[in-house]
Amino acid sequence: MKIIRMHPSGKELTVEEGESVLGTLERNGFALPNNCRAGACGECRCKVLSGDFDQGLVMDMALSEEDRAEGYGLMCMAKQTSAVLEIEFGTEDAKPKLFPPRENVYCVVVDKFPRTPSIVELRLRPLGAPLRFWPGQYVTLGDRSAGIPERCYSIANIPNRENEIVLQVTRVPEGVTSTWIHDTLREGDNVVINGPYGTFIGDPSVETPVLCLASGSGLAPILSLTSAAFLRGGFRQPATILYSARSRDEVYETGLFAYLKARFRMFNFRYTLTREVNPGGLTGRLPGLLPELFPDLSGYSVYIAGSPGFVDDCAERALDLGLPPIRLHKEGFVAQRGPEIPSPERLMG
Ligand SMILES: Cc1cc2nc3c(=O)[nH]c(=O)nc-3n(C[C@H](O)[C@H](O)[C@H](O)COP(=O)(O)OP(=O)(O)OC[C@H]3O[C@@H](n4cnc5c(N)ncnc54)[C@H](O)[C@@H]3O)c2cc1C
Ligand code: FES
């Protein structure tokens, strides 16, 4: 039997056959931040204090040689090889807070429709027990039997009576799974999802003012967090969603946001267009607009979701504007296509 021991709590978890370290933590409800689940983003980086593990194939930019030398590993790909693995994770009284993820949750696609020219919405209904999740988390979707790799997709809604899971998927040119979702998947099809995963959770109606920044289908987890705040009674502090789209036809959910604006004085939604002029509104990339719109973020909580470049640029700017790092929450939609392994022919030139 293999054991993971968490430092400083000393809490021990039993490892199941073939499980990654992240998998063991999640199965027990512990929230180690993770993003790509494929060794590409570095989000699940953790210090290993003792014991051995097989790191598997990960990107150098996610785990540098110096990191490795200092004992860090990427827990989404790390498989323990020694009887005990001691990792630096959690607090003295480490307590689980997530729902353990489930594998192979069979669902039917009950609805599929375009949200914008490049974003399609899927509504999935599990055939068995409802999937329990926290707003802001994500699932993976693919079709192993058809060779379609599983990719991460944020849940755009909140737990509901129909147990439906809403996903909003952007078509990525030459992207294997997103193209399959757009072009092949049909209403009435059976699909298999896994999850929930991720730690982009929180309460955008908290005691501080909130700023949410999203680009493209990065609006999905923000919608989930916003709906949860609405259900809890609305926004007692100012809450603003700033959305970035290339063109006007890529802006969606304007009806819901108009309703929230009319209902809650504290709520605001604005969008900017990056590839066309937005008459009377914002034009240009959000990181460039932020200093004028929010010159002082020191009292705010900020949630950012979307493409990795967008998230990183916005996060950097928000920190420059005084946002305390502890109140920065990010979900970068990092690509999960693994590092390419050169063929023996290519290696030999
Ligand atoms: C935590 C998390 C949550 C996510 N949530 C969502 C979501 O709600 N909706 C959603 O649409 N996507 C989401 N993604 C992204 C998603 O998981 C896939 O990466 C995306 O759908 C591309 O997969 P693919 O198989 O189609 O492309 P791949 O076959 O993986 O990639 C094809 C090529 O496109 C590039 N590429 C991959 N993704 C992008 C991109 N976004 N923009 C530009 N080029 C890209 C790759 O580098 C590669 O060269 C999320 C990712 C993460 C990590
Ligand atoms: S490197 Fe582990 S979650 Fe991305």
GROMACS .gro file of N, CA, C and O and ligand atoms in nm, residues 22 34-44 62 74-76, ligand 2:
model
   68
   22LEU      N    1  -0.209   1.417  -0.780
   22LEU     CA    2  -0.325   1.506  -0.785
   22LEU      C    3  -0.454   1.425  -0.772
   22LEU      O    4  -0.547   1.464  -0.701
   34ASN      N    5  -0.505   2.324  -1.007
   34ASN     CA    6  -0.466   2.253  -1.129
   34ASN      C    7  -0.541   2.314  -1.244
   34ASN      O    8  -0.644   2.377  -1.226
   35ASN      N    9  -0.486   2.295  -1.362
   35ASN     CA   10  -0.542   2.366  -1.475
   35ASN      C   11  -0.548   2.278  -1.599
   35ASN      O   12  -0.655   2.248  -1.650
   36CYS      N   13  -0.432   2.231  -1.645
   36CYS     CA   14  -0.432   2.157  -1.772
   36CYS      C   15  -0.441   2.006  -1.751
   36CYS      O   16  -0.480   1.934  -1.840
   37ARG      N   17  -0.401   1.955  -1.636
   37ARG     CA   18  -0.394   1.812  -1.605
   37ARG      C   19  -0.305   1.738  -1.705
   37ARG      O   20  -0.325   1.620  -1.730
   38ALA      N   21  -0.214   1.807  -1.767
   38ALA     CA   22  -0.133   1.744  -1.871
   38ALA      C   23   0.013   1.788  -1.865
   38ALA      O   24   0.085   1.779  -1.963
   39GLY      N   25   0.058   1.841  -1.752
   39GLY     CA   26   0.199   1.879  -1.739
   39GLY      C   27   0.239   1.999  -1.822
   39GLY      O   28   0.355   2.014  -1.858
   40ALA      N   29   0.142   2.087  -1.853
   40ALA     CA   30   0.173   2.198  -1.942
   40ALA      C   31   0.166   2.335  -1.876
   40ALA      O   32   0.226   2.430  -1.925
   41CYS      N   33   0.094   2.349  -1.763
   41CYS     CA   34   0.071   2.484  -1.711
   41CYS      C   35   0.151   2.514  -1.583
   41CYS      O   36   0.173   2.630  -1.550
   42GLY      N   37   0.191   2.413  -1.511
   42GLY     CA   38   0.270   2.434  -1.389
   42GLY      C   39   0.187   2.467  -1.267
   42GLY      O   40   0.240   2.490  -1.158
   43GLU      N   41   0.057   2.470  -1.282
   43GLU     CA   42  -0.031   2.511  -1.173
   43GLU      C   43  -0.027   2.415  -1.053
   43GLU      O   44  -0.043   2.456  -0.939
   44CYS      N   45  -0.003   2.287  -1.079
   44CYS     CA   46  -0.011   2.185  -0.972
   44CYS      C   47   0.128   2.159  -0.911
   44CYS      O   48   0.149   2.054  -0.850
   62ALA      N   49   0.681   2.434  -1.779
   62ALA     CA   50   0.595   2.415  -1.662
   62ALA      C   51   0.677   2.370  -1.540
   62ALA      O   52   0.636   2.392  -1.426
   74LEU      N   53   0.530   1.820  -1.073
   74LEU     CA   54   0.394   1.854  -1.119
   74LEU      C   55   0.304   1.736  -1.083
   74LEU      O   56   0.317   1.627  -1.138
   75MET      N   57   0.214   1.762  -0.990
   75MET     CA   58   0.140   1.652  -0.929
   75MET      C   59   0.036   1.589  -1.021
   75MET      O   60  -0.010   1.479  -0.997
   76CYS      N   61  -0.005   1.660  -1.129
   76CYS     CA   62  -0.104   1.601  -1.219
   76CYS      C   63  -0.046   1.483  -1.296
   76CYS      O   64  -0.119   1.393  -1.337
  351FES     S1   65   0.088   2.105  -1.504
  351FES    FE1   66  -0.040   1.998  -1.367
  351FES     S2   67  -0.233   2.089  -1.388
  351FES    FE2   68  -0.112   2.183  -1.543
   0.00000   0.00000   0.00000
